[in-house]
Every structure is written in structure tokens, then in C-alpha cells.
Amino acid sequence: HQKLGSLKFLDPACGCGNFLIITYRELRALEIQILRELYNTGQGFLNVGDIILVDVDQFYGIEYDEFPARIAEVAMWLMDHQMNMRVSEEFGQYFVRLPLRKAATIVNGNALRVDWEEVVSKNELSYILGNPPFIGHQWRLDSQMEDMELIWKDSKRAKRLDYVTCWFKLSSEYINGTTIKVGFVSTNSIAQGEQPSILWNPLFNNGTSIHFAYRTFKWQNEAKGNANVHVVIVGFGNFNTSEKYIYEHEFNGSEEITIYKASNINGYLFNGGNTFIESRGKPLHAFPKMFKGSQPTEGGHLILSVEEKEELIKQFPQSEKFVKPFMGAREFLQGKKRFCLWLKKANPKELNSNPIIIERLSKVKEFRQNSATQSVRDYSKYPTLFTQDRQPSSEYLVIPKVSSERREYVPIGFLDENTICSDLLNLIPNANSYLYGTLQSIMHNIWLRYFCGRLKSDFRYSSGVYNNFPFPKEPSDKNKRKVEKAAQKILDVRMNFPNSSLADLYDPLTMPPELVKAHQQLDKAVDLCYRPQPFTNERNRIEFLFELYEEYSRPLLKK
């Protein structure tokens, strides 16, 4: 009972005080249970108010806007009154705290510039909790950029972090040398892509240890028009503990929560070592390198719609040989059609006899001359060429740079050398069906979910995901052939739906059963290349892949 009365809580981004209010309510409810136990052992109370120890002055908050700060202060008194009424009902003694002599300490100010020690001494504090503002780097105000620079100082990569990470950093520094525990709600982006290494490396080096993690779930409230946000909850302290737990939704209709004990919770919020997936210039494996596709940088003057292509060929039939399909992520996934003028090694005389092409080349030249980028201006001398040409000379594999998070599998596939690949697709020349099958499997798709970047909530695939992916270690020829056969089956099934785009085929609501079964067969074949024992769930897979990554990268790290 005395411990409950001694605990102190801080929410350094408290808004209207919701986290403090609920914490106070639950603390008072625990106190009522204790009083009930004492009462039932024969210790009657002359005045129950004399032995109530929990009060609003155990709570502290910092809030940027003044109006919510004042609401938080009043709301704490209202909750205090409600809990006093519960005490009255429980023990039959009317209990109120009037006049009001104590209050929660709610400071109106910028938590990233306020000295938290002046709000509450870290030697007195027990817990820090809350949901600081999220705000991705592309939406920050100038003042918030200044806050980031103040907190992260000389870290150039910190510009890529979400605003919420400032509270993680400040908390880690504030709790040094204490047993204070911290729990924050955050966007799940802090545990995905490039952010984990930028955020957690310095925190781990500062002695921070993650004690629990509630993995990604959709957080929504009853506010009108509120958006679904994918969040995590992370609990940490600057001391280690053997009691570490990970919580996650199963999302199987009932949304049951699975809790399991972890030996260590890493920056990606799963059980594994504190290794980080860093940028790598070449693949960790022996497969071909991945490149982004070709980039025209021409103001749209080398790109043709279906109508423009038809009009050009109608007027100048001989120009058909200069027109090729142009494929970006949208065209690849949604089946849209665009074309481009591919004028590599084109005969100048033939070009000069075509006024439509000449006019377009003139506009390309003008567009590039007016560019702010020197390399683009240099290419104004070559209006017939793309500024970046990475077009393979034979069939190649493509992976969209951006794909919907709704899909269980990011669709990938082969294109022929006559289809020009834009820079919105990643391409792998000389790819075989085993490589395709492994990348199209659930193992690779789970890997990319954890380690790719995000555009809003969609997957943003890069060569870093591919270069770091731990392929199976020395699979047998028999198992490789199973993967190749299953991979071909997926391509064959897709061909049975010529009028459906990949977006239609991989929509979780409309994915054909034949395609689902083909993917399941591929997943089994790829799993056997990794190990004979089946994987039971997503966590099982990612922890296995991460251990394999650590094994593969260890010699490189030593070197």
C-alpha cells in the first residue's frame, strides 16, 4: 500500500491527460483492493479517508498547447472525485477531498526543450509513459526540424527518423542510473526499414534494454474521422532484466494476443541479437546484383500514352520501331499501358524526317537545360537518350519499388528485353527460376515486411532488402528443382487470367484459389531449402532468417 502511494508517473506529451487519467484510475482501483483486504481481515476504518495514500500529486505531464494542459489538470480532479465515490460505495463512508489541496503537475511547454528534472526529479520518478506525436520526416514543421537537430545533434541520418524518436532519446538519457521504466506508443516505422539502426544503436550503446514489445497493430479510437494508424508499444529501461515479453495479435478473426518470453528484444521488436540490417552495396549472396530501372528525366516528352503512340504510328508507320512498351510499378501491377521513344542507335536521317519526334526531342532538350541538376543539364546534349540507361539485353526479373501492404505477397515477374523498365521498378538481369521462386515466397515477403522502407504504409522495396536477404544455405538440387517447378506453376496460373492485372490477382479478397494453392506449394518448397522442420508462424520465420543473417554477415563484420 505504501508503495502505491510512493509511485510517480510522467507523461512528457500528455495532451488532455488521457494516459495519466487512466493510470490514476487503475492505481486507485488497486488501492481499493488493498483496502478491501485490510477491511476483511477485521481492521475496520473509523475514517477511510485517513488511510487513502494515492493522490493526484503523484502525476506529472508536459504538454505543448495550453488548453489541453489545463484540461488534463481538471480531468485528474474529476477522476479523483469518481474514485472517491467508488471508495464511498465500497466502505459505506462518504469521502470527498474538499477543498482541493493537491493537483497533478502539468507543465505547459515543449517537452523537447523543457528540462524534465525541473518537472520531477528522476530520483523520485517510477514510470514514464504516453504516446508522443508521431510525424514522419516528410511532414515536419521547421520548428520540429529544429527540435530534431537539438535532440539528435550531429547525427546526419537522424533526419530520416520519425519525430516520436526524440522522446525515446530524451527518456533514455533522463533515466540513466535509475530503475525508471518507460513505455511509449509509437508508429511501427521505428521498428522497420532503416529507422531501427538509427534509433536503437545509440540507445543500446547508452545502456537501454527493451523489456517488452507489443508488436504492430492498428490503433483507432472513437474520434470522428480518425485514421487507422499502425503502432507498436515499446517498454524499456536503462537496466537489463530476465523478464522480457513480446505481445502480438494473431489477426485470425478473434484478434487473440499471443505472449511469449524473449531472451533479448532487438530494435526490430522480435527475439534476436542486437545486429542491425545495414546498407550493403552488393548482395550477401552469389546471385546477380539488383538495379533500379532506367530513368528518362525528360519532362514526359519521351513517354507516350496509348493514344499518342497510335497517332504517331498512324502518321509515320516507319516510326513503330522506335516505340517500345514502358513499364513502371503502376503499369506492372495494374496492367496499365504506356510507351516510350527508345532512340538508342536511331538513324538521325530517319529521326529528322519525323516532325513529331523532332518536336519532342526539342522539348526534351529545353526541359533538361532548365534543370537545377548539373548532370541532367549535361544530358541536354543527348535528347535521344534516357539520362540513366540500365536496360538489360535479355529477359530480366522485376520487383515493384512500391506495393500495397494489403498483399500477402508482393507480385514479381519477368519482362523481356524489349520492354523498357522504368526506375519505379527494381530489376535483376540474368535471374533464373530458382531466384524468382525464392523471392516470390513467403520467406522473402516476411523479410521485406520487416526491413523495407515505407511510403505511407505501403512497402517500399530497395536493393538493400535484396542485398541483405539470407537465401537458403546450400539447398540440395532436388529441393531447388521443387522450387523451380512451383515457381513456374505460379507463372502458369497467372497466364490463365489474361484480363486480370497483378493487382487484381494479389488482392487478398479476389486472389484466385488456384493462385493461392500455387503459392502455398512454392512456400513449402522454399521452406524445405531452409530446413526440414516446418515453420509454424511469421515470428518463427523472421527469427530464423535473422539468425541466418547474423551467421552470414559475421565474417563480413570481422573483416
Coordinates of C-alpha atoms in Angstrom, one line a residue:
H1 CA 0.0 0.0 0.0
Q2 CA 2.8 2.4 0.9
K3 CA 4.5 1.5 -2.5
L4 CA 1.4 2.5 -4.4
G5 CA 1.4 5.8 -2.6
S6 CA 5.1 6.4 -3.4
L7 CA 4.9 5.8 -7.2
K8 CA 5.3 8.8 -9.5
F9 CA 4.4 8.9 -13.2
L10 CA 5.4 11.3 -16.0
D11 CA 3.7 11.7 -19.5
P12 CA 6.0 14.0 -21.4
A13 CA 3.5 14.5 -24.2
C14 CA 0.3 14.3 -22.2
G15 CA -2.3 16.1 -24.4
C16 CA -5.5 16.2 -22.4
G17 CA -4.1 13.7 -19.9
N18 CA -5.7 10.5 -21.1
F19 CA -2.8 8.3 -20.2
L20 CA -2.4 9.9 -16.7
I21 CA -6.1 9.7 -16.0
I22 CA -6.4 6.0 -16.8
T23 CA -3.2 5.3 -14.9
Y24 CA -4.6 7.1 -11.9
R25 CA -7.9 5.3 -12.1
E26 CA -6.2 1.9 -12.2
L27 CA -3.9 2.8 -9.3
R28 CA -6.8 3.9 -7.2
A29 CA -8.6 0.6 -8.1
L30 CA -5.6 -1.4 -6.9
E31 CA -5.6 0.7 -3.7
I32 CA -9.3 -0.2 -3.2
Q33 CA -8.4 -3.9 -3.5
I34 CA -5.8 -3.5 -0.8
L35 CA -8.2 -1.6 1.5
R36 CA -10.8 -4.4 1.0
E37 CA -8.2 -7.0 2.0
L38 CA -7.4 -5.0 5.1
Y39 CA -11.0 -4.4 5.9
N40 CA -11.9 -8.1 5.5
T41 CA -9.2 -9.1 8.0
G42 CA -11.0 -7.2 10.7
Q43 CA -9.2 -3.9 10.5
G44 CA -12.2 -1.6 10.5
F45 CA -11.8 2.0 9.4
L46 CA -13.0 4.9 11.6
N47 CA -12.4 7.2 8.7
V48 CA -11.4 5.5 5.4
G49 CA -10.0 8.9 4.1
D50 CA -7.3 8.8 6.7
I51 CA -5.6 5.7 5.1
I52 CA -6.0 6.5 1.4
L53 CA -2.5 7.2 0.1
V54 CA -2.8 7.5 -3.6
D55 CA -3.4 11.1 -4.8
V56 CA -3.2 13.2 -7.9
D57 CA 0.1 14.9 -7.0
Q58 CA 1.9 11.6 -7.9
F59 CA 1.3 12.5 -11.6
Y60 CA 3.3 14.8 -13.9
G61 CA 2.8 15.9 -17.5
I62 CA 4.2 18.1 -20.2
E63 CA 2.0 19.5 -22.9
Y64 CA 2.8 21.9 -25.8
D65 CA -0.6 23.6 -26.0
E66 CA -2.0 25.4 -23.0
F67 CA -5.7 24.5 -23.4
P68 CA -5.1 20.7 -23.3
A69 CA -2.7 21.2 -20.4
R70 CA -5.4 22.8 -18.3
I71 CA -7.9 20.1 -19.3
A72 CA -5.5 17.5 -18.1
E73 CA -5.2 19.2 -14.7
V74 CA -9.0 19.4 -14.3
A75 CA -9.6 15.9 -15.6
M76 CA -7.3 14.5 -12.9
W77 CA -9.5 16.1 -10.3
L78 CA -12.6 14.7 -12.0
M79 CA -11.2 11.2 -12.0
D80 CA -10.2 11.7 -8.3
H81 CA -13.8 12.5 -7.5
Q82 CA -15.1 9.4 -9.4
M83 CA -12.7 7.2 -7.5
N84 CA -13.6 8.8 -4.2
M85 CA -17.3 7.9 -4.9
R86 CA -16.2 4.3 -5.5
V87 CA -14.5 4.3 -2.1
S88 CA -17.7 5.7 -0.5
E89 CA -19.8 2.9 -2.1
E90 CA -17.2 0.2 -1.2
F91 CA -16.9 1.1 2.5
G92 CA -20.2 2.9 3.3
Q93 CA -18.4 6.1 4.3
Y94 CA -18.9 9.3 2.3
F95 CA -15.4 10.5 1.2
V96 CA -14.5 13.7 -0.7
R97 CA -11.4 15.8 -0.9
L98 CA -12.6 19.3 -0.5
P99 CA -11.1 21.9 -0.6
L100 CA -8.7 20.7 -3.3
R101 CA -5.2 20.9 -1.8
K102 CA -3.3 18.8 -4.3
A103 CA -3.0 18.8 -8.1
A104 CA -1.2 16.9 -10.8
T105 CA 1.8 18.9 -12.1
I106 CA 1.0 19.7 -15.8
V107 CA 3.7 21.9 -17.4
N108 CA 2.7 23.9 -20.5
G109 CA 5.8 23.8 -22.7
N110 CA 7.8 22.0 -25.4
A111 CA 8.8 18.7 -23.8
L112 CA 11.9 18.5 -26.1
R113 CA 13.2 21.8 -24.7
V114 CA 11.9 21.6 -21.1
D115 CA 14.3 20.2 -18.5
W116 CA 12.4 17.1 -17.2
E117 CA 14.4 17.2 -14.0
E118 CA 12.8 20.5 -13.2
V119 CA 9.4 18.9 -13.6
V120 CA 10.1 15.9 -11.5
S121 CA 13.4 14.5 -10.2
K122 CA 14.5 11.3 -11.8
N123 CA 15.4 10.0 -8.3
E124 CA 11.7 10.2 -7.4
L125 CA 10.1 9.1 -10.6
S126 CA 8.9 5.5 -11.2
Y127 CA 7.4 5.4 -14.7
I128 CA 7.4 7.4 -18.0
L129 CA 4.5 6.7 -20.3
G130 CA 2.5 8.1 -23.2
N131 CA 2.0 8.4 -26.9
P132 CA 4.3 11.3 -28.2
P133 CA 3.4 12.9 -31.6
F134 CA 4.4 10.6 -34.5
I135 CA 5.0 12.8 -37.6
G136 CA 7.2 11.3 -40.3
H137 CA 10.2 13.3 -41.6
Q138 CA 8.4 14.5 -44.7
W139 CA 5.6 16.2 -42.7
R140 CA 7.6 18.0 -40.0
L141 CA 7.4 21.8 -39.5
D142 CA 10.5 23.9 -39.4
S143 CA 10.3 24.2 -35.6
Q144 CA 10.1 20.4 -35.3
M145 CA 13.1 20.0 -37.6
E146 CA 14.9 22.3 -35.1
D147 CA 13.8 20.1 -32.2
M148 CA 15.2 17.0 -34.1
E149 CA 18.5 18.7 -34.5
L150 CA 18.6 19.7 -30.9
I151 CA 17.9 16.2 -29.6
W152 CA 19.9 14.2 -32.2
K153 CA 22.7 16.8 -32.6
D154 CA 25.3 15.7 -35.2
S155 CA 23.5 12.5 -36.3
K156 CA 23.0 13.2 -40.1
R157 CA 21.0 10.0 -40.5
A158 CA 18.6 11.1 -37.8
K159 CA 16.7 13.3 -40.3
R160 CA 15.2 10.0 -41.5
L161 CA 13.6 9.3 -38.1
D162 CA 10.1 10.0 -37.0
Y163 CA 9.5 12.9 -34.6
V164 CA 8.4 10.4 -31.9
T165 CA 12.0 9.1 -31.6
C166 CA 13.0 12.4 -29.8
W167 CA 11.1 11.2 -26.8
F168 CA 12.8 7.8 -26.9
K169 CA 16.2 9.5 -27.0
L170 CA 15.4 12.0 -24.2
S171 CA 13.9 9.3 -22.0
S172 CA 17.0 7.1 -22.4
E173 CA 19.3 9.9 -21.3
Y174 CA 17.0 11.0 -18.4
I175 CA 16.7 7.5 -16.9
N176 CA 20.4 6.9 -16.8
G177 CA 21.5 5.4 -13.5
T178 CA 17.9 4.7 -12.4
T179 CA 15.3 1.9 -12.4
I180 CA 12.7 4.0 -14.1
K181 CA 10.6 2.1 -16.7
V182 CA 9.4 3.7 -19.9
G183 CA 6.5 2.7 -22.1
F184 CA 5.6 4.5 -25.3
V185 CA 3.1 4.0 -28.1
S186 CA 4.8 4.8 -31.4
T187 CA 4.3 4.3 -35.1
N188 CA 5.6 0.9 -36.2
S189 CA 8.1 2.6 -38.6
I190 CA 10.6 2.9 -35.7
A191 CA 11.0 -0.9 -35.9
Q192 CA 11.1 -1.2 -39.7
G193 CA 13.4 -0.4 -42.6
E194 CA 16.3 2.0 -41.9
Q195 CA 15.0 3.6 -38.6
P196 CA 15.8 0.8 -36.1
S197 CA 19.6 1.1 -36.6
I198 CA 19.5 4.9 -36.4
L199 CA 17.3 5.0 -33.3
W200 CA 18.3 1.9 -31.3
N201 CA 22.0 1.8 -31.9
P202 CA 22.8 4.9 -29.8
L203 CA 20.1 3.9 -27.2
F204 CA 21.6 0.4 -26.8
N205 CA 25.0 1.9 -26.5
N206 CA 23.6 4.1 -23.8
G207 CA 22.6 1.0 -21.8
T208 CA 19.0 0.9 -22.8
S209 CA 17.3 -2.5 -22.8
I210 CA 13.9 -3.3 -24.3
H211 CA 11.8 -5.0 -21.7
F212 CA 8.6 -5.6 -23.6
A213 CA 7.3 -5.0 -27.1
Y214 CA 3.7 -5.1 -28.3
R215 CA 4.1 -5.7 -32.0
T216 CA 2.3 -3.9 -34.8
F217 CA -1.4 -3.5 -34.6
K218 CA -4.0 -1.0 -35.9
W219 CA -4.8 1.6 -33.3
Q220 CA -8.0 3.5 -33.7
N221 CA -10.3 5.4 -31.3
E222 CA -13.8 6.8 -31.3
A223 CA -12.8 10.2 -32.5
K224 CA -14.7 11.4 -35.6
G225 CA -12.9 10.7 -38.8
N226 CA -9.8 9.3 -37.1
A227 CA -7.4 7.4 -39.3
N228 CA -6.1 3.9 -38.7
V229 CA -2.5 4.1 -37.6
H230 CA -0.2 1.1 -37.4
V231 CA 1.5 1.3 -34.0
V232 CA 3.8 -0.6 -31.6
I233 CA 4.2 -0.2 -27.8
V234 CA 7.7 -0.4 -26.5
G235 CA 8.8 -0.7 -22.9
F236 CA 12.4 -0.1 -21.9
G237 CA 14.8 0.8 -19.1
N238 CA 18.4 1.5 -18.7
F239 CA 18.9 -1.8 -16.9
N240 CA 18.6 -5.3 -18.1
T241 CA 16.0 -7.9 -16.9
S242 CA 15.5 -11.6 -17.5
E243 CA 11.7 -10.9 -17.7
K244 CA 11.3 -9.8 -21.4
Y245 CA 8.0 -10.4 -23.2
I246 CA 6.7 -9.9 -26.7
Y247 CA 3.0 -9.5 -27.4
E248 CA 1.4 -9.8 -30.8
H249 CA -2.0 -10.0 -32.5
E250 CA -2.8 -13.2 -34.4
F251 CA -5.3 -11.4 -36.6
N252 CA -7.2 -14.6 -37.1
G253 CA -10.7 -13.1 -36.8
S254 CA -10.7 -13.1 -33.0
E255 CA -7.5 -11.0 -32.8
E256 CA -6.1 -13.1 -29.9
I257 CA -3.0 -11.8 -28.3
T258 CA 0.0 -14.2 -28.1
I259 CA 2.5 -13.5 -25.3
Y260 CA 5.9 -15.2 -25.4
K261 CA 9.1 -14.8 -23.4
A262 CA 12.2 -13.5 -25.2
S263 CA 15.9 -13.8 -24.3
N264 CA 16.5 -10.4 -26.0
I265 CA 14.3 -8.0 -27.8
N266 CA 16.1 -6.2 -30.6
G267 CA 15.4 -3.0 -32.5
Y268 CA 13.0 -4.7 -34.8
L269 CA 11.0 -5.9 -31.8
F270 CA 11.5 -9.6 -32.1
N271 CA 13.6 -12.1 -30.2
G272 CA 17.1 -11.9 -31.6
G273 CA 20.5 -10.3 -31.2
N274 CA 21.1 -6.6 -31.5
T275 CA 22.5 -6.8 -35.0
F276 CA 21.2 -4.3 -37.5
I277 CA 20.5 -4.6 -41.2
E278 CA 22.8 -2.0 -42.7
S279 CA 23.0 -0.7 -46.2
R280 CA 25.0 -3.1 -48.4
G281 CA 26.4 -2.2 -51.9
K282 CA 26.4 -5.8 -53.2
P283 CA 24.4 -8.9 -52.3
L284 CA 25.2 -11.0 -49.3
H285 CA 24.8 -14.0 -51.6
A286 CA 26.1 -15.1 -55.0
F287 CA 23.1 -14.0 -57.1
P288 CA 23.1 -11.2 -59.7
K289 CA 23.0 -7.6 -58.5
M290 CA 19.8 -5.6 -58.4
F291 CA 19.5 -2.3 -60.1
K292 CA 16.7 0.3 -60.4
G293 CA 15.3 0.7 -63.9
S294 CA 16.1 3.3 -66.4
Q295 CA 15.3 7.0 -65.8
P296 CA 14.2 9.3 -68.7
T297 CA 14.2 12.7 -66.9
E298 CA 12.7 14.4 -69.9
G299 CA 9.5 16.1 -68.8
G300 CA 7.3 13.4 -70.2
H301 CA 8.3 14.1 -73.8
L302 CA 9.8 10.7 -74.5
I303 CA 6.8 8.9 -72.9
L304 CA 3.7 8.1 -74.9
S305 CA 0.2 7.3 -74.0
V306 CA -1.7 4.6 -76.0
E307 CA -3.4 7.3 -78.0
E308 CA -0.1 9.2 -78.7
K309 CA 1.6 6.0 -79.8
E310 CA -1.3 5.1 -82.2
E311 CA -1.3 8.6 -83.6
L312 CA 2.4 8.6 -84.2
I313 CA 2.4 5.3 -86.0
K314 CA -0.7 6.3 -88.0
Q315 CA 1.1 9.4 -89.4
F316 CA 4.6 7.8 -89.6
P317 CA 4.4 4.0 -89.8
Q318 CA 8.1 3.7 -90.1
S319 CA 8.5 5.1 -86.5
E320 CA 7.0 2.0 -85.0
K321 CA 10.5 0.5 -84.5
F322 CA 11.3 3.4 -82.2
V323 CA 8.3 2.8 -79.9
K324 CA 8.7 0.3 -77.0
P325 CA 6.5 -0.6 -74.0
F326 CA 7.5 1.4 -71.0
M327 CA 6.9 -0.4 -67.6
G328 CA 6.8 1.2 -64.2
A329 CA 5.3 -0.2 -61.0
R330 CA 1.8 1.1 -61.9
E331 CA 1.9 -0.5 -65.3
F332 CA 3.4 -3.7 -64.0
L333 CA 0.9 -4.1 -61.2
Q334 CA -2.3 -2.6 -62.6
G335 CA -1.9 -3.6 -66.2
K336 CA -1.8 0.0 -67.5
K337 CA -0.1 0.7 -70.8
R338 CA 2.5 3.3 -71.6
F339 CA 5.1 3.5 -74.2
C340 CA 8.4 5.4 -74.8
L341 CA 10.6 6.5 -77.6
W342 CA 13.7 4.3 -77.4
L343 CA 16.1 6.1 -79.7
K344 CA 19.4 4.3 -78.9
K345 CA 21.3 3.9 -82.2
A346 CA 18.5 5.5 -84.1
N347 CA 19.4 6.8 -87.6
P348 CA 19.5 10.6 -87.5
K349 CA 18.1 10.9 -91.0
E350 CA 15.0 8.9 -90.1
L351 CA 14.5 11.0 -87.0
N352 CA 14.8 14.2 -89.0
S353 CA 12.1 13.0 -91.3
N354 CA 9.6 12.7 -88.4
P355 CA 8.4 16.2 -87.2
I356 CA 6.6 14.7 -84.2
I357 CA 9.7 13.1 -82.8
I358 CA 11.8 16.2 -83.6
E359 CA 9.4 18.4 -81.7
R360 CA 9.5 16.1 -78.7
L361 CA 13.3 16.0 -78.8
S362 CA 13.4 19.8 -78.8
K363 CA 11.2 19.9 -75.7
V364 CA 13.4 17.2 -74.0
K365 CA 16.5 19.4 -74.6
E366 CA 14.8 22.5 -73.3
F367 CA 13.5 20.7 -70.2
R368 CA 17.0 19.4 -69.3
Q369 CA 18.6 22.7 -69.9
N370 CA 16.3 24.3 -67.3
S371 CA 17.0 21.6 -64.7
A372 CA 18.6 22.5 -61.4
T373 CA 20.7 19.4 -61.5
Q374 CA 24.0 19.7 -63.4
S375 CA 24.1 16.0 -64.5
V376 CA 20.6 16.5 -66.1
R377 CA 21.7 19.7 -67.8
D378 CA 24.7 17.8 -69.2
Y379 CA 22.3 15.4 -70.8
S380 CA 20.6 18.1 -72.7
K381 CA 23.3 17.4 -75.3
Y382 CA 21.8 13.9 -75.7
P383 CA 18.0 14.4 -76.0
T384 CA 17.5 11.0 -77.7
L385 CA 18.8 9.1 -74.7
F386 CA 17.5 8.4 -71.2
T387 CA 19.6 10.1 -68.5
Q388 CA 20.0 6.8 -66.8
D389 CA 20.0 3.7 -69.0
R390 CA 20.1 0.3 -67.2
Q391 CA 18.0 -1.7 -69.7
P392 CA 19.1 -5.3 -69.8
S393 CA 19.8 -7.0 -73.2
S394 CA 17.9 -10.2 -72.2
E395 CA 14.9 -11.3 -70.1
Y396 CA 15.0 -9.9 -66.6
L397 CA 13.2 -10.1 -63.2
V398 CA 11.4 -7.1 -61.8
I399 CA 10.2 -6.1 -58.3
P400 CA 8.0 -3.0 -57.9
K401 CA 9.5 -0.3 -55.8
V402 CA 6.2 0.4 -54.0
S403 CA 3.5 -2.2 -53.3
S404 CA 0.4 -2.3 -51.2
E405 CA 0.7 -3.5 -47.6
R406 CA -2.6 -5.4 -48.0
R407 CA -0.9 -8.1 -50.2
E408 CA 0.5 -11.2 -48.6
Y409 CA 2.9 -11.5 -51.5
V410 CA 4.5 -8.6 -53.4
P411 CA 4.0 -9.7 -57.1
I412 CA 7.2 -10.0 -59.1
G413 CA 7.8 -11.4 -62.6
F414 CA 9.8 -11.5 -65.7
L415 CA 9.9 -8.9 -68.6
D416 CA 11.6 -9.3 -72.0
E417 CA 14.4 -7.1 -73.2
N418 CA 12.1 -5.1 -75.5
T419 CA 10.1 -3.8 -72.5
I420 CA 11.8 -0.7 -71.1
C421 CA 11.9 -0.9 -67.3
S422 CA 11.4 2.5 -65.5
D423 CA 13.2 3.5 -62.3
L424 CA 9.9 2.7 -60.4
L425 CA 10.8 -1.0 -60.8
N426 CA 13.9 -2.8 -59.4
L427 CA 15.4 -5.2 -62.0
I428 CA 17.6 -8.2 -61.7
P429 CA 19.3 -9.3 -65.0
N430 CA 20.1 -13.0 -65.7
A431 CA 17.7 -14.2 -63.0
N432 CA 16.7 -17.9 -63.0
S433 CA 13.5 -19.5 -61.9
Y434 CA 15.1 -20.6 -58.5
L435 CA 15.9 -17.0 -57.7
Y436 CA 12.4 -15.9 -58.8
G437 CA 10.8 -18.6 -56.7
T438 CA 12.7 -17.8 -53.6
L439 CA 11.9 -14.1 -53.9
Q440 CA 8.3 -14.7 -54.5
S441 CA 8.0 -17.0 -51.5
I442 CA 6.5 -16.1 -48.0
M443 CA 10.0 -16.2 -46.5
H444 CA 11.2 -13.3 -48.7
N445 CA 7.9 -11.4 -48.3
I446 CA 8.1 -11.6 -44.5
W447 CA 11.7 -10.4 -44.7
L448 CA 10.7 -7.4 -46.7
R449 CA 7.8 -6.6 -44.4
Y450 CA 10.4 -6.1 -41.6
F451 CA 13.2 -4.5 -43.4
C452 CA 11.9 -2.5 -46.3
G453 CA 11.1 1.2 -46.1
R454 CA 7.6 2.6 -46.2
L455 CA 5.7 5.0 -48.4
K456 CA 2.8 5.9 -46.1
S457 CA 2.0 2.3 -45.1
D458 CA 2.9 0.7 -48.4
F459 CA 6.1 -1.4 -48.9
R460 CA 9.0 0.5 -50.4
Y461 CA 11.4 -2.1 -51.8
S462 CA 15.1 -1.3 -52.4
S463 CA 18.3 -3.1 -53.3
G464 CA 19.1 -3.1 -49.5
V465 CA 16.3 -5.5 -48.8
Y466 CA 17.5 -7.8 -51.6
N467 CA 21.2 -7.5 -50.8
N468 CA 20.7 -8.5 -47.2
F469 CA 18.2 -11.2 -47.7
P470 CA 19.6 -14.5 -46.3
F471 CA 19.0 -17.1 -49.0
P472 CA 18.9 -20.8 -48.1
K473 CA 22.3 -22.3 -47.3
E474 CA 23.4 -24.9 -49.8
P475 CA 20.0 -26.4 -50.7
S476 CA 20.0 -29.8 -52.5
D477 CA 19.5 -30.0 -56.2
K478 CA 16.3 -31.9 -55.6
N479 CA 14.8 -29.1 -53.4
K480 CA 15.9 -26.4 -55.8
R481 CA 14.1 -28.2 -58.6
K482 CA 11.0 -28.3 -56.4
V483 CA 11.2 -24.5 -56.1
E484 CA 11.7 -24.0 -59.9
K485 CA 8.7 -26.2 -60.6
A486 CA 6.5 -24.4 -58.1
A487 CA 7.7 -21.0 -59.3
Q488 CA 6.7 -21.9 -62.9
K489 CA 3.3 -23.1 -61.7
I490 CA 2.6 -19.6 -60.3
L491 CA 3.5 -18.0 -63.7
D492 CA 1.3 -20.5 -65.5
V493 CA -1.7 -19.8 -63.2
R494 CA -1.3 -16.1 -63.8
M495 CA -1.5 -16.7 -67.5
N496 CA -4.9 -18.3 -67.0
F497 CA -6.3 -14.9 -66.1
P498 CA -5.2 -12.7 -69.1
N499 CA -7.8 -10.0 -68.3
S500 CA -6.8 -9.6 -64.6
S501 CA -4.0 -7.4 -63.5
L502 CA -1.5 -8.5 -60.9
A503 CA -3.2 -6.0 -58.5
D504 CA -6.4 -8.0 -59.1
L505 CA -4.8 -11.4 -58.8
Y506 CA -3.0 -10.5 -55.5
D507 CA -5.8 -8.6 -53.8
P508 CA -6.5 -10.6 -50.6
L509 CA -10.2 -10.6 -51.4
T510 CA -10.1 -11.7 -55.0
M511 CA -6.9 -13.8 -55.2
P512 CA -7.9 -17.0 -57.2
P513 CA -7.9 -20.2 -55.2
E514 CA -5.6 -21.8 -57.8
L515 CA -3.1 -19.0 -57.3
V516 CA -3.3 -19.3 -53.5
K517 CA -2.6 -23.0 -53.7
A518 CA 0.3 -22.5 -56.2
H519 CA 1.9 -20.0 -53.7
Q520 CA 1.4 -22.5 -50.8
Q521 CA 3.2 -25.1 -52.8
L522 CA 6.0 -22.7 -53.5
D523 CA 6.2 -21.7 -49.9
K524 CA 6.6 -25.4 -48.9
A525 CA 9.3 -25.9 -51.5
V526 CA 11.3 -22.9 -50.4
D527 CA 10.9 -23.8 -46.7
L528 CA 12.5 -27.2 -47.4
C529 CA 15.5 -25.4 -48.8
Y530 CA 16.0 -23.7 -45.5
R531 CA 15.3 -26.7 -43.2
P532 CA 13.2 -29.9 -43.0
Q533 CA 11.2 -28.7 -40.0
P534 CA 8.1 -26.6 -40.9
F535 CA 7.8 -23.0 -39.8
T536 CA 4.8 -22.5 -37.5
N537 CA 4.2 -18.7 -37.8
E538 CA 5.6 -15.4 -39.0
R539 CA 7.6 -14.9 -35.8
N540 CA 9.2 -18.3 -36.2
R541 CA 10.3 -17.4 -39.8
I542 CA 11.7 -13.9 -39.1
E543 CA 13.7 -15.1 -36.1
F544 CA 15.2 -17.9 -38.2
L545 CA 16.0 -15.6 -41.1
F546 CA 17.6 -13.0 -38.7
E547 CA 19.8 -15.7 -37.1
L548 CA 20.8 -16.8 -40.6
Y549 CA 21.6 -13.2 -41.5
E550 CA 23.8 -12.8 -38.4
E551 CA 25.6 -16.0 -39.4
Y552 CA 26.2 -14.9 -43.0
S553 CA 27.3 -11.3 -42.0
R554 CA 29.6 -12.3 -39.1
P555 CA 32.7 -12.9 -41.3
L556 CA 32.0 -9.6 -43.1
L557 CA 31.8 -7.8 -39.8
K558 CA 35.0 -9.3 -38.6
K559 CA 36.7 -8.4 -41.9

